[in-house]
Amino acid sequence: MYKNLIGGEWVHGTRTSRNINPSDTGDLVGEFAQADASQARQAIEAASVAQKSWAQSTPQQRFDILDMAGTEILARKLELGDLLAREEGKTLPEAIGEVTRAAHIFKFFAGETLRTSGDLVPSVRLGVNVEVTREPVGVVGLITPWNFPIAIPAWKLAPALAFGNAVVLKPAELVPGSAWALADILQRAGLPPGVLNLVMGRGSEVGQVLLEDERVNAISFTGSVDTGRRVARACVERMAKFQLEMGGKNPMVVLDDADLDVAVGAAINSAFFSTGQRCTASSRFIVTERIHDRFVSAMADRMSGLKVDDARTSGTDIGPVVDERQLSQDQAYINIGKAEGARLVAGGETIATSSHGKPGFYLQPTLFADTTASMRINREEIFGPVASVVKVRSYEEALAMANDTEFGLSAGIATTSLKHATHFKRNSQAGMVMVNLPTAGVDYHVPFGGRKGSSYGPREQGRYASEFYTTVKTAYTQA
Ligand code: NAD
């Protein structure tokens, strides 16, 4: 039984939830405590008490704790990667990569504690000095999705703690194990009681309390657009600071002059690795007409060699879909694509069991061709291993189509033309642009985030994270 962490104590919830392995639904990862609204309020109270002295801690104290947490995560990356693959379903190498990234994030923000600086500015008034400094925001509520069970909690927790905030973390219901392990590691690394609180539970109950409680000064949310809108409304109502990272419908443009191998490699990775369950996954390939047929047939070739199997079996390229609800959503969109008249090039079928005969939520990677920009499969986020190809006549048409979406998280282009690559980087309406690379897969020390309906508020990660996790003070002194 894995408990919640409130005020430095591990406490039972009011009920429990079962964490099931999507590669083998008979495998129970663990029973996790579920907090209710009143426990969520206790966690917020503990955080608001602890935050006052945590804000006074030295950068060296915060450095040591974050650095130690990063070291332990790295030392245990195989074990934590195995847990992550088991509860979420990405392949073991992908899961170990995600754990490694979480460790690097803690190391990076350990360094940031020492690099926080301000400005000393001459005043326009004689004899007056102006100081611009950064202070913690206070108590921060972190609400995370299921698709990156350790990296997303890490990239919110590390800057929150580095800059002197206290935290209440509510991880996604489907994947509490990795967040629990992270809380355990940070607590043992020496965080004072109450600085980090973990409340596992329902979004509509525990999450909602975080949104509405006046003691929570800021909310950092990653998840779906619908929930994001709810977060925004609740925060605006009580003037709390918030940042949202939400969905995507990320395009990848493939031009006639592209290196076909590079384009196909990036496309396969973008659309199907991590079972297509990345907010930065590309689901729309916008391909100019002279390379179109070669691209589609090379994709079909590569897809026929991809192995869909248990996330922890060696040689698996694509693990299962995270749960039954997401699998039904993916299947529904495959049916919508067929009904809209798209041509199914590859995949489309579920697979009942792993190669070990264990029941799981397996789906073949799926590609549609002969699609149009107005089809629902090209406009709505599916969030599974399902992608489509649209044929266009020119780069200009491709760029316009890439930007014709309510989202703006990541966008890619495969081309050997410096002119087109440069133009695309400047004119794509996405927060992140990739040239000859998958749309997914980003560095941890630079800003992450999108535009339009994909994101709201300051960027996450890297040095830009301080925009959200600190608040600026301007002080004037008459000398
Ligand atoms: P979700 O919106 O269902 O849940 C996200 C979190 O919000 C969960 O912890 C959930 O419990 C909580 N929540 C639900 N209702 C709530 C409420 N009323 N009040 C407060 N919290 C509430 O999203 P999900 O299904 O876990 O994740 C998938 C989505 O996340 C996809 O749309 C994907 O694109 C997006 N995502 C975006 C990014 C990004 O950085 N842009 C990264 C990963 C995932």
Short mmCIF file of C-alpha atoms and ligand atoms in Angstrom, two decimals:
data_model
loop_
_atom_site.label_atom_id
_atom_site.label_comp_id
_atom_site.label_asym_id
_atom_site.label_seq_id
_atom_site.Cartn_x
_atom_site.Cartn_y
_atom_site.Cartn_z
CA MET A 1 0.00 0.00 0.00
CA TYR A 2 1.50 3.32 -1.13
CA LYS A 3 0.35 6.26 0.99
CA ASN A 4 -0.03 9.98 0.51
CA LEU A 5 2.57 12.38 1.88
CA ILE A 6 1.07 15.18 3.97
CA GLY A 7 3.12 17.40 6.28
CA GLY A 8 6.05 14.97 6.23
CA GLU A 9 3.91 11.94 7.24
CA TRP A 10 2.87 9.05 5.02
CA VAL A 11 -0.88 8.74 5.56
CA HIS A 12 -3.65 6.41 4.42
CA GLY A 13 -6.31 7.80 2.10
CA THR A 14 -10.03 7.42 2.42
CA ARG A 15 -10.00 4.69 -0.26
CA THR A 16 -7.50 3.01 -2.55
CA SER A 17 -6.99 2.61 -6.27
CA ARG A 18 -5.40 -0.23 -8.18
CA ASN A 19 -2.55 0.60 -10.55
CA ILE A 20 -2.81 -1.88 -13.45
CA ASN A 21 -0.09 -2.79 -15.98
CA PRO A 22 -1.46 -2.02 -19.49
CA SER A 23 0.87 -4.67 -21.00
CA ASP A 24 -0.69 -7.35 -18.78
CA THR A 25 -3.98 -6.41 -17.18
CA GLY A 26 -3.64 -9.29 -14.70
CA ASP A 27 -0.55 -7.63 -13.21
CA LEU A 28 -1.27 -5.28 -10.29
CA VAL A 29 1.53 -2.71 -9.92
CA GLY A 30 0.27 -1.69 -6.50
CA GLU A 31 -2.56 -0.31 -4.38
CA PHE A 32 -2.36 3.44 -3.94
CA ALA A 33 -4.04 5.58 -1.30
CA GLN A 34 -6.62 8.02 -2.63
CA ALA A 35 -6.97 11.33 -0.83
CA ASP A 36 -10.32 13.09 -0.48
CA ALA A 37 -11.05 16.81 -0.43
CA SER A 38 -10.35 17.17 3.27
CA GLN A 39 -6.92 15.52 2.97
CA ALA A 40 -6.16 17.78 0.02
CA ARG A 41 -6.92 20.76 2.29
CA GLN A 42 -4.64 19.33 5.00
CA ALA A 43 -1.85 19.08 2.41
CA ILE A 44 -2.40 22.71 1.39
CA GLU A 45 -2.29 23.79 5.06
CA ALA A 46 0.95 21.84 5.60
CA ALA A 47 2.45 23.47 2.51
CA SER A 48 1.47 26.98 3.55
CA VAL A 49 3.02 26.53 6.99
CA ALA A 50 6.23 24.96 5.62
CA GLN A 51 6.67 27.45 2.80
CA LYS A 52 7.54 30.34 5.12
CA SER A 53 10.74 28.77 6.43
CA TRP A 54 11.54 27.03 3.11
CA ALA A 55 11.54 30.46 1.46
CA GLN A 56 14.29 31.42 3.97
CA SER A 57 16.44 28.34 3.28
CA THR A 58 19.82 28.97 1.68
CA PRO A 59 20.48 28.18 -1.97
CA GLN A 60 23.06 25.66 -0.74
CA GLN A 61 20.38 23.76 1.27
CA ARG A 62 18.11 23.62 -1.75
CA PHE A 63 21.01 22.72 -4.05
CA ASP A 64 22.03 19.79 -1.84
CA ILE A 65 18.52 18.30 -1.70
CA LEU A 66 17.80 18.61 -5.43
CA ASP A 67 21.27 17.35 -6.34
CA MET A 68 20.94 14.36 -4.01
CA ALA A 69 17.52 13.53 -5.47
CA GLY A 70 18.99 13.66 -8.98
CA THR A 71 21.83 11.37 -7.94
CA GLU A 72 19.46 8.78 -6.44
CA ILE A 73 17.16 8.85 -9.48
CA LEU A 74 20.15 8.23 -11.77
CA ALA A 75 21.46 5.42 -9.57
CA ARG A 76 18.03 3.73 -9.65
CA LYS A 77 17.19 4.44 -13.30
CA LEU A 78 16.77 0.78 -14.28
CA GLU A 79 14.41 0.01 -11.40
CA LEU A 80 12.44 3.27 -11.78
CA GLY A 81 12.37 2.79 -15.56
CA ASP A 82 10.93 -0.68 -15.05
CA LEU A 83 8.21 0.72 -12.76
CA LEU A 84 7.41 3.43 -15.29
CA ALA A 85 7.21 1.00 -18.23
CA ARG A 86 5.05 -1.29 -16.12
CA GLU A 87 2.51 1.33 -15.05
CA GLU A 88 2.35 3.47 -18.21
CA GLY A 89 3.33 1.15 -21.06
CA LYS A 90 6.15 2.97 -22.84
CA THR A 91 9.00 0.63 -23.75
CA LEU A 92 11.72 -0.04 -21.20
CA PRO A 93 14.42 1.96 -23.08
CA GLU A 94 11.98 4.88 -23.43
CA ALA A 95 11.09 4.63 -19.74
CA ILE A 96 14.73 4.53 -18.63
CA GLY A 97 15.33 7.55 -20.87
CA GLU A 98 12.47 9.39 -19.16
CA VAL A 99 13.83 8.58 -15.70
CA THR A 100 17.30 9.77 -16.74
CA ARG A 101 15.79 12.98 -17.96
CA ALA A 102 14.03 13.49 -14.61
CA ALA A 103 17.41 13.09 -12.86
CA HIS A 104 19.04 15.63 -15.18
CA ILE A 105 16.22 18.10 -14.49
CA PHE A 106 16.90 17.91 -10.74
CA LYS A 107 20.63 18.42 -11.34
CA PHE A 108 19.93 21.40 -13.60
CA PHE A 109 17.63 23.10 -11.06
CA ALA A 110 20.06 22.34 -8.24
CA GLY A 111 22.44 24.62 -10.19
CA GLU A 112 19.71 27.20 -10.73
CA THR A 113 19.37 27.75 -6.96
CA LEU A 114 22.85 29.31 -7.07
CA ARG A 115 22.31 31.27 -10.26
CA THR A 116 19.23 33.23 -9.17
CA SER A 117 20.07 36.89 -9.55
CA GLY A 118 18.39 40.27 -9.78
CA ASP A 119 19.14 43.73 -11.10
CA LEU A 120 20.49 46.83 -9.43
CA VAL A 121 19.31 49.72 -11.58
CA PRO A 122 20.05 53.45 -11.36
CA SER A 123 16.83 55.34 -10.69
CA VAL A 124 15.62 58.22 -12.82
CA ARG A 125 15.51 60.10 -9.49
CA LEU A 126 18.74 61.44 -7.97
CA GLY A 127 20.04 59.45 -4.98
CA VAL A 128 17.61 56.58 -5.39
CA ASN A 129 18.58 52.98 -6.12
CA VAL A 130 16.25 50.43 -7.63
CA GLU A 131 16.58 46.71 -6.92
CA VAL A 132 14.70 44.09 -8.89
CA THR A 133 14.61 40.72 -7.10
CA ARG A 134 12.79 37.43 -7.46
CA GLU A 135 10.80 35.81 -4.64
CA PRO A 136 8.97 32.50 -4.43
CA VAL A 137 5.33 32.49 -5.49
CA GLY A 138 4.31 30.61 -2.31
CA VAL A 139 2.29 27.40 -2.40
CA VAL A 140 2.14 25.83 -5.85
CA GLY A 141 -0.34 23.14 -6.92
CA LEU A 142 1.05 20.77 -9.55
CA ILE A 143 -1.43 18.72 -11.59
CA THR A 144 0.10 16.22 -14.00
CA PRO A 145 -1.07 13.84 -16.78
CA TRP A 146 -0.39 10.13 -17.22
CA ASN A 147 1.84 10.12 -20.28
CA PHE A 148 5.12 11.20 -18.64
CA PRO A 149 4.72 9.80 -15.12
CA ILE A 150 8.12 10.97 -13.83
CA ALA A 151 9.42 13.63 -16.25
CA ILE A 152 6.44 15.99 -15.99
CA PRO A 153 6.25 15.87 -12.16
CA ALA A 154 10.05 16.41 -12.18
CA TRP A 155 9.98 19.41 -14.49
CA LYS A 156 7.39 21.10 -12.30
CA LEU A 157 8.73 20.01 -8.88
CA ALA A 158 12.38 20.84 -9.45
CA PRO A 159 11.94 24.55 -10.29
CA ALA A 160 9.13 24.95 -7.74
CA LEU A 161 11.41 23.71 -4.94
CA ALA A 162 14.57 25.36 -6.29
CA PHE A 163 12.98 28.81 -6.07
CA GLY A 164 11.63 28.36 -2.52
CA ASN A 165 8.03 27.31 -3.10
CA ALA A 166 6.14 24.61 -1.20
CA VAL A 167 4.25 22.11 -3.32
CA VAL A 168 1.11 20.00 -3.39
CA LEU A 169 1.50 17.45 -6.20
CA LYS A 170 -1.53 15.65 -7.63
CA PRO A 171 -0.37 13.06 -10.17
CA ALA A 172 -2.63 11.41 -12.75
CA GLU A 173 -4.82 8.61 -11.39
CA LEU A 174 -3.45 6.05 -13.88
CA VAL A 175 0.24 6.35 -12.98
CA PRO A 176 0.76 7.23 -9.29
CA GLY A 177 3.75 4.88 -8.85
CA SER A 178 6.46 7.02 -10.42
CA ALA A 179 5.23 10.17 -8.66
CA TRP A 180 5.17 8.28 -5.36
CA ALA A 181 8.78 7.16 -5.90
CA LEU A 182 9.80 10.72 -6.68
CA ALA A 183 8.14 12.08 -3.51
CA ASP A 184 9.85 9.37 -1.46
CA ILE A 185 13.25 10.22 -2.94
CA LEU A 186 12.85 13.97 -2.34
CA GLN A 187 11.60 13.48 1.18
CA ARG A 188 14.56 11.27 2.08
CA ALA A 189 16.93 13.75 0.40
CA GLY A 190 16.09 16.11 3.26
CA LEU A 191 13.07 18.24 2.39
CA PRO A 192 11.57 19.71 5.57
CA PRO A 193 8.09 18.32 6.40
CA GLY A 194 5.29 19.95 4.41
CA VAL A 195 7.48 21.43 1.68
CA LEU A 196 6.39 18.64 -0.66
CA ASN A 197 3.00 17.01 -0.26
CA LEU A 198 1.72 14.20 -2.47
CA VAL A 199 -2.04 13.74 -2.75
CA MET A 200 -3.09 10.98 -5.10
CA GLY A 201 -6.74 11.03 -6.01
CA ARG A 202 -9.41 12.10 -8.47
CA GLY A 203 -9.02 15.25 -10.50
CA SER A 204 -12.62 16.25 -9.86
CA GLU A 205 -12.08 15.97 -6.11
CA VAL A 206 -8.44 16.54 -5.11
CA GLY A 207 -7.55 18.57 -8.22
CA GLN A 208 -10.60 20.75 -7.84
CA VAL A 209 -9.65 21.62 -4.22
CA LEU A 210 -6.23 22.79 -5.44
CA LEU A 211 -7.90 25.02 -8.02
CA GLU A 212 -10.31 26.62 -5.54
CA ASP A 213 -8.32 26.96 -2.31
CA GLU A 214 -7.15 30.54 -1.69
CA ARG A 215 -3.96 29.28 -0.01
CA VAL A 216 -2.69 27.86 -3.32
CA ASN A 217 -0.94 30.79 -5.00
CA ALA A 218 -0.23 29.20 -8.36
CA ILE A 219 -1.23 26.16 -10.43
CA SER A 220 0.95 24.45 -13.01
CA PHE A 221 -1.16 22.09 -15.10
CA THR A 222 -0.39 19.65 -17.90
CA GLY A 223 -3.22 17.65 -19.43
CA SER A 224 -6.16 17.88 -21.77
CA VAL A 225 -7.66 21.04 -23.22
CA ASP A 226 -10.99 20.52 -21.43
CA THR A 227 -9.40 20.26 -18.01
CA GLY A 228 -7.04 23.10 -18.85
CA ARG A 229 -9.99 25.40 -19.53
CA ARG A 230 -11.47 24.42 -16.18
CA VAL A 231 -8.15 25.23 -14.46
CA ALA A 232 -8.00 28.61 -16.20
CA ARG A 233 -11.54 29.59 -15.19
CA ALA A 234 -11.02 28.61 -11.54
CA CYS A 235 -7.68 30.45 -11.31
CA VAL A 236 -8.93 33.63 -12.96
CA GLU A 237 -11.91 33.66 -10.61
CA ARG A 238 -9.60 34.00 -7.58
CA MET A 239 -6.66 35.70 -9.35
CA ALA A 240 -4.21 32.82 -8.87
CA LYS A 241 -1.22 32.53 -11.18
CA PHE A 242 -1.44 29.61 -13.61
CA GLN A 243 0.30 27.95 -16.54
CA LEU A 244 -1.22 25.33 -18.85
CA GLU A 245 0.35 22.78 -21.19
CA MET A 246 -2.32 20.97 -23.18
CA GLY A 247 -2.97 19.15 -26.42
CA GLY A 248 -1.47 19.21 -29.87
CA LYS A 249 -2.13 18.24 -33.48
CA ASN A 250 1.47 18.55 -34.51
CA PRO A 251 2.29 18.70 -38.21
CA MET A 252 5.38 17.40 -39.94
CA VAL A 253 6.00 18.78 -43.42
CA VAL A 254 7.93 16.57 -45.86
CA LEU A 255 9.24 18.39 -48.96
CA ASP A 256 10.26 16.88 -52.30
CA ASP A 257 13.93 17.60 -51.57
CA ALA A 258 13.91 15.74 -48.21
CA ASP A 259 16.29 12.87 -47.50
CA LEU A 260 13.67 10.10 -47.54
CA ASP A 261 15.38 8.00 -44.84
CA VAL A 262 15.67 10.98 -42.51
CA ALA A 263 12.04 11.96 -43.13
CA VAL A 264 10.69 8.46 -42.57
CA GLY A 265 12.86 7.90 -39.46
CA ALA A 266 11.63 11.15 -37.93
CA ALA A 267 8.02 10.42 -38.91
CA ILE A 268 8.00 6.90 -37.44
CA ASN A 269 9.52 8.15 -34.20
CA SER A 270 7.18 11.16 -34.00
CA ALA A 271 3.96 9.33 -34.66
CA PHE A 272 4.37 5.92 -33.10
CA PHE A 273 7.08 5.78 -30.44
CA SER A 274 5.78 6.02 -26.88
CA THR A 275 2.60 4.61 -28.50
CA GLY A 276 1.88 8.05 -29.99
CA GLN A 277 0.99 9.23 -26.49
CA ARG A 278 3.19 12.30 -26.47
CA CYS A 279 1.75 15.80 -26.59
CA THR A 280 4.51 16.55 -29.14
CA ALA A 281 3.78 13.48 -31.32
CA SER A 282 3.11 14.27 -34.97
CA SER A 283 -0.17 13.05 -36.29
CA ARG A 284 -0.31 15.03 -39.57
CA PHE A 285 2.25 14.43 -42.32
CA ILE A 286 1.92 17.14 -44.93
CA VAL A 287 3.80 15.86 -47.95
CA THR A 288 4.53 17.51 -51.31
CA GLU A 289 3.40 15.59 -54.39
CA ARG A 290 6.66 14.37 -55.96
CA ILE A 291 7.86 12.57 -52.80
CA HIS A 292 4.37 11.64 -51.59
CA ASP A 293 4.06 8.08 -52.95
CA ARG A 294 7.63 7.13 -52.00
CA PHE A 295 7.06 8.51 -48.48
CA VAL A 296 3.81 6.58 -47.98
CA SER A 297 5.25 3.29 -49.23
CA ALA A 298 8.47 3.70 -47.16
CA MET A 299 6.33 4.41 -44.09
CA ALA A 300 4.25 1.27 -44.70
CA ASP A 301 7.47 -0.76 -45.10
CA ARG A 302 8.97 0.53 -41.85
CA MET A 303 5.68 0.07 -40.00
CA SER A 304 5.42 -3.57 -41.00
CA GLY A 305 8.67 -4.19 -39.09
CA LEU A 306 7.61 -2.47 -35.86
CA LYS A 307 7.03 -4.86 -32.99
CA VAL A 308 4.03 -4.12 -30.76
CA ASP A 309 4.43 -6.02 -27.51
CA ASP A 310 4.82 -5.95 -23.73
CA ALA A 311 6.59 -2.70 -22.80
CA ARG A 312 9.23 -4.59 -20.83
CA THR A 313 10.01 -7.26 -23.43
CA SER A 314 13.33 -6.78 -25.17
CA GLY A 315 12.94 -5.70 -28.80
CA THR A 316 9.51 -4.07 -28.35
CA ASP A 317 9.20 -0.92 -30.47
CA ILE A 318 5.71 0.08 -29.35
CA GLY A 319 4.15 -0.75 -26.00
CA PRO A 320 0.43 -0.87 -25.24
CA VAL A 321 -2.02 2.02 -25.10
CA VAL A 322 -2.31 3.26 -21.51
CA ASP A 323 -5.82 1.96 -20.72
CA GLU A 324 -9.10 0.74 -22.12
CA ARG A 325 -10.67 4.20 -22.35
CA GLN A 326 -7.78 5.55 -24.43
CA LEU A 327 -7.81 2.42 -26.61
CA SER A 328 -11.51 2.94 -27.35
CA GLN A 329 -10.81 6.57 -28.23
CA ASP A 330 -8.06 5.50 -30.66
CA GLN A 331 -10.36 2.88 -32.24
CA ALA A 332 -13.18 5.40 -32.52
CA TYR A 333 -10.88 7.75 -34.47
CA ILE A 334 -9.74 4.91 -36.73
CA ASN A 335 -13.40 4.29 -37.54
CA ILE A 336 -13.99 8.01 -38.07
CA GLY A 337 -11.03 8.08 -40.50
CA LYS A 338 -12.47 5.18 -42.49
CA ALA A 339 -15.93 6.75 -42.51
CA GLU A 340 -14.45 10.06 -43.68
CA GLY A 341 -13.01 8.26 -46.71
CA ALA A 342 -9.34 8.13 -45.71
CA ARG A 343 -7.34 5.21 -47.12
CA LEU A 344 -5.97 2.88 -44.43
CA VAL A 345 -2.34 2.25 -45.42
CA ALA A 346 -1.24 0.22 -42.41
CA GLY A 347 -2.43 -0.99 -39.02
CA GLY A 348 -5.85 -0.23 -37.59
CA GLU A 349 -6.33 -3.45 -35.61
CA THR A 350 -6.10 -4.15 -31.92
CA ILE A 351 -3.96 -7.05 -30.70
CA ALA A 352 -5.47 -9.02 -27.82
CA THR A 353 -2.33 -10.31 -26.11
CA SER A 354 1.42 -9.84 -25.81
CA SER A 355 3.85 -12.42 -27.20
CA HIS A 356 3.68 -14.01 -23.72
CA GLY A 357 -0.08 -14.46 -24.14
CA LYS A 358 -0.94 -11.76 -21.57
CA PRO A 359 -3.99 -9.58 -22.20
CA GLY A 360 -3.19 -5.89 -22.77
CA PHE A 361 -4.33 -2.76 -24.61
CA TYR A 362 -2.35 -3.32 -27.81
CA LEU A 363 -2.97 -1.44 -31.04
CA GLN A 364 -1.10 -1.67 -34.35
CA PRO A 365 0.49 1.61 -35.45
CA THR A 366 -1.95 3.07 -37.93
CA LEU A 367 -1.45 5.29 -40.97
CA PHE A 368 -4.06 6.88 -43.23
CA ALA A 369 -3.33 8.41 -46.65
CA ASP A 370 -5.50 10.37 -49.13
CA THR A 371 -6.80 12.53 -46.30
CA THR A 372 -7.88 16.17 -46.38
CA ALA A 373 -7.11 18.93 -43.92
CA SER A 374 -10.74 19.24 -42.88
CA MET A 375 -11.17 15.62 -41.76
CA ARG A 376 -11.64 15.15 -38.03
CA ILE A 377 -8.59 12.84 -37.93
CA ASN A 378 -6.57 15.85 -39.09
CA ARG A 379 -8.11 18.35 -36.71
CA GLU A 380 -8.69 16.61 -33.36
CA GLU A 381 -6.07 15.20 -31.01
CA ILE A 382 -6.30 11.38 -31.01
CA PHE A 383 -3.40 10.75 -28.59
CA GLY A 384 -2.55 7.29 -29.88
CA PRO A 385 -0.40 5.61 -32.54
CA VAL A 386 -2.56 6.94 -35.37
CA ALA A 387 -1.35 9.38 -38.04
CA SER A 388 -2.39 10.58 -41.47
CA VAL A 389 -0.84 11.91 -44.66
CA VAL A 390 -2.13 14.87 -46.66
CA LYS A 391 -0.77 15.55 -50.14
CA VAL A 392 0.00 19.17 -51.10
CA ARG A 393 1.42 20.87 -54.20
CA SER A 394 3.93 23.32 -52.71
CA TYR A 395 5.87 24.42 -49.65
CA GLU A 396 3.57 27.43 -49.31
CA GLU A 397 0.50 25.20 -49.20
CA ALA A 398 2.24 22.91 -46.69
CA LEU A 399 3.10 25.80 -44.37
CA ALA A 400 -0.44 27.18 -44.48
CA MET A 401 -1.88 23.74 -43.71
CA ALA A 402 0.63 23.14 -40.89
CA ASN A 403 -0.53 26.38 -39.25
CA ASP A 404 -4.22 25.74 -39.89
CA THR A 405 -5.00 24.25 -36.48
CA GLU A 406 -6.28 25.44 -33.12
CA PHE A 407 -3.08 24.02 -31.56
CA GLY A 408 0.55 25.17 -31.71
CA LEU A 409 2.83 22.97 -29.65
CA SER A 410 5.44 21.45 -31.97
CA ALA A 411 5.95 21.41 -35.75
CA GLY A 412 8.53 19.75 -37.98
CA ILE A 413 9.89 19.92 -41.49
CA ALA A 414 12.01 17.42 -43.43
CA THR A 415 13.95 19.22 -46.16
CA THR A 416 17.48 19.74 -47.48
CA SER A 417 16.62 23.31 -48.46
CA LEU A 418 18.15 25.89 -46.12
CA LYS A 419 15.74 28.45 -47.55
CA HIS A 420 12.64 26.45 -46.69
CA ALA A 421 13.97 25.29 -43.31
CA THR A 422 14.72 28.90 -42.35
CA HIS A 423 11.37 30.16 -43.60
CA PHE A 424 9.54 27.38 -41.75
CA LYS A 425 11.35 28.10 -38.46
CA ARG A 426 10.32 31.76 -38.75
CA ASN A 427 6.74 31.26 -39.90
CA SER A 428 5.53 28.15 -38.10
CA GLN A 429 2.94 29.09 -35.46
CA ALA A 430 4.23 26.48 -33.00
CA GLY A 431 6.20 26.96 -29.78
CA MET A 432 8.80 24.38 -30.85
CA VAL A 433 10.07 23.77 -34.40
CA MET A 434 12.14 20.80 -35.55
CA VAL A 435 14.14 20.52 -38.78
CA ASN A 436 14.93 16.97 -39.94
CA LEU A 437 14.05 15.71 -36.45
CA PRO A 438 10.99 14.14 -34.84
CA THR A 439 8.48 16.68 -33.48
CA ALA A 440 8.81 14.92 -30.11
CA GLY A 441 12.03 14.70 -28.12
CA VAL A 442 13.25 17.91 -26.51
CA ASP A 443 16.18 19.01 -24.35
CA TYR A 444 15.61 19.63 -20.64
CA HIS A 445 17.56 22.88 -20.29
CA VAL A 446 15.64 25.04 -22.78
CA PRO A 447 12.04 26.30 -22.77
CA PHE A 448 9.20 23.90 -23.49
CA GLY A 449 5.74 25.02 -24.52
CA GLY A 450 3.41 26.00 -27.29
CA ARG A 451 1.09 28.65 -28.65
CA LYS A 452 -2.61 29.04 -29.44
CA GLY A 453 -4.75 26.33 -27.83
CA SER A 454 -1.76 24.23 -26.72
CA SER A 455 -0.33 26.35 -23.93
CA TYR A 456 -1.02 29.31 -21.73
CA GLY A 457 1.31 31.31 -19.52
CA PRO A 458 5.09 31.25 -19.07
CA ARG A 459 7.19 28.46 -20.57
CA GLU A 460 8.28 25.42 -18.57
CA GLN A 461 11.85 24.11 -18.15
CA GLY A 462 15.28 25.63 -18.45
CA ARG A 463 16.02 29.11 -17.17
CA TYR A 464 12.60 30.31 -18.37
CA ALA A 465 10.94 28.27 -15.59
CA SER A 466 11.74 31.08 -13.14
CA GLU A 467 9.10 33.23 -14.86
CA PHE A 468 6.40 31.02 -13.40
CA TYR A 469 7.91 29.86 -10.13
CA THR A 470 9.04 33.28 -8.93
CA THR A 471 7.44 36.67 -8.63
CA VAL A 472 9.33 39.89 -9.22
CA LYS A 473 9.73 42.63 -6.62
CA THR A 474 10.97 46.14 -7.39
CA ALA A 475 12.36 47.97 -4.33
CA TYR A 476 13.40 51.66 -4.24
CA THR A 477 15.92 53.03 -1.71
CA GLN A 478 16.81 56.67 -1.04
CA ALA A 479 20.53 56.49 -0.32
P1 NAD B 1 -6.53 15.13 -18.13
O1 NAD B 1 -6.84 16.56 -18.42
O2 NAD B 1 -7.64 14.18 -18.13
O3 NAD B 1 -5.85 15.01 -16.69
C1 NAD B 1 -4.71 15.76 -16.35
C2 NAD B 1 -4.68 15.95 -14.85
O4 NAD B 1 -5.77 16.81 -14.48
C3 NAD B 1 -4.88 14.64 -14.06
O5 NAD B 1 -4.04 14.64 -12.93
C4 NAD B 1 -6.34 14.74 -13.65
O6 NAD B 1 -6.64 14.00 -12.49
C5 NAD B 1 -6.48 16.22 -13.41
N1 NAD B 1 -7.86 16.71 -13.40
C6 NAD B 1 -8.93 16.19 -14.04
N2 NAD B 1 -10.04 16.91 -13.74
C7 NAD B 1 -9.67 17.90 -12.91
C8 NAD B 1 -10.35 18.97 -12.26
N3 NAD B 1 -11.66 19.14 -12.38
N4 NAD B 1 -9.64 19.80 -11.50
C9 NAD B 1 -8.31 19.65 -11.35
N5 NAD B 1 -7.61 18.65 -11.91
C10 NAD B 1 -8.27 17.79 -12.69
O7 NAD B 1 -5.37 14.70 -19.14
P2 NAD B 1 -4.70 13.25 -19.29
O8 NAD B 1 -5.68 12.38 -19.99
O9 NAD B 1 -4.08 12.80 -18.03
O10 NAD B 1 -3.48 13.57 -20.26
C11 NAD B 1 -3.58 13.57 -21.65
C12 NAD B 1 -3.58 14.97 -22.19
O11 NAD B 1 -2.45 15.67 -21.71
C13 NAD B 1 -3.49 15.05 -23.69
O12 NAD B 1 -4.42 15.97 -24.18
C14 NAD B 1 -2.09 15.57 -23.95
O13 NAD B 1 -1.92 16.28 -25.13
C15 NAD B 1 -1.84 16.40 -22.77
N6 NAD B 1 -0.42 16.56 -22.49
C16 NAD B 1 0.15 17.76 -22.78
C17 NAD B 1 1.49 17.97 -22.56
C18 NAD B 1 2.11 19.29 -22.87
O14 NAD B 1 3.16 19.58 -22.33
N7 NAD B 1 1.50 20.13 -23.69
C19 NAD B 1 2.28 16.94 -22.03
C20 NAD B 1 1.67 15.72 -21.75
C21 NAD B 1 0.30 15.56 -21.99
#
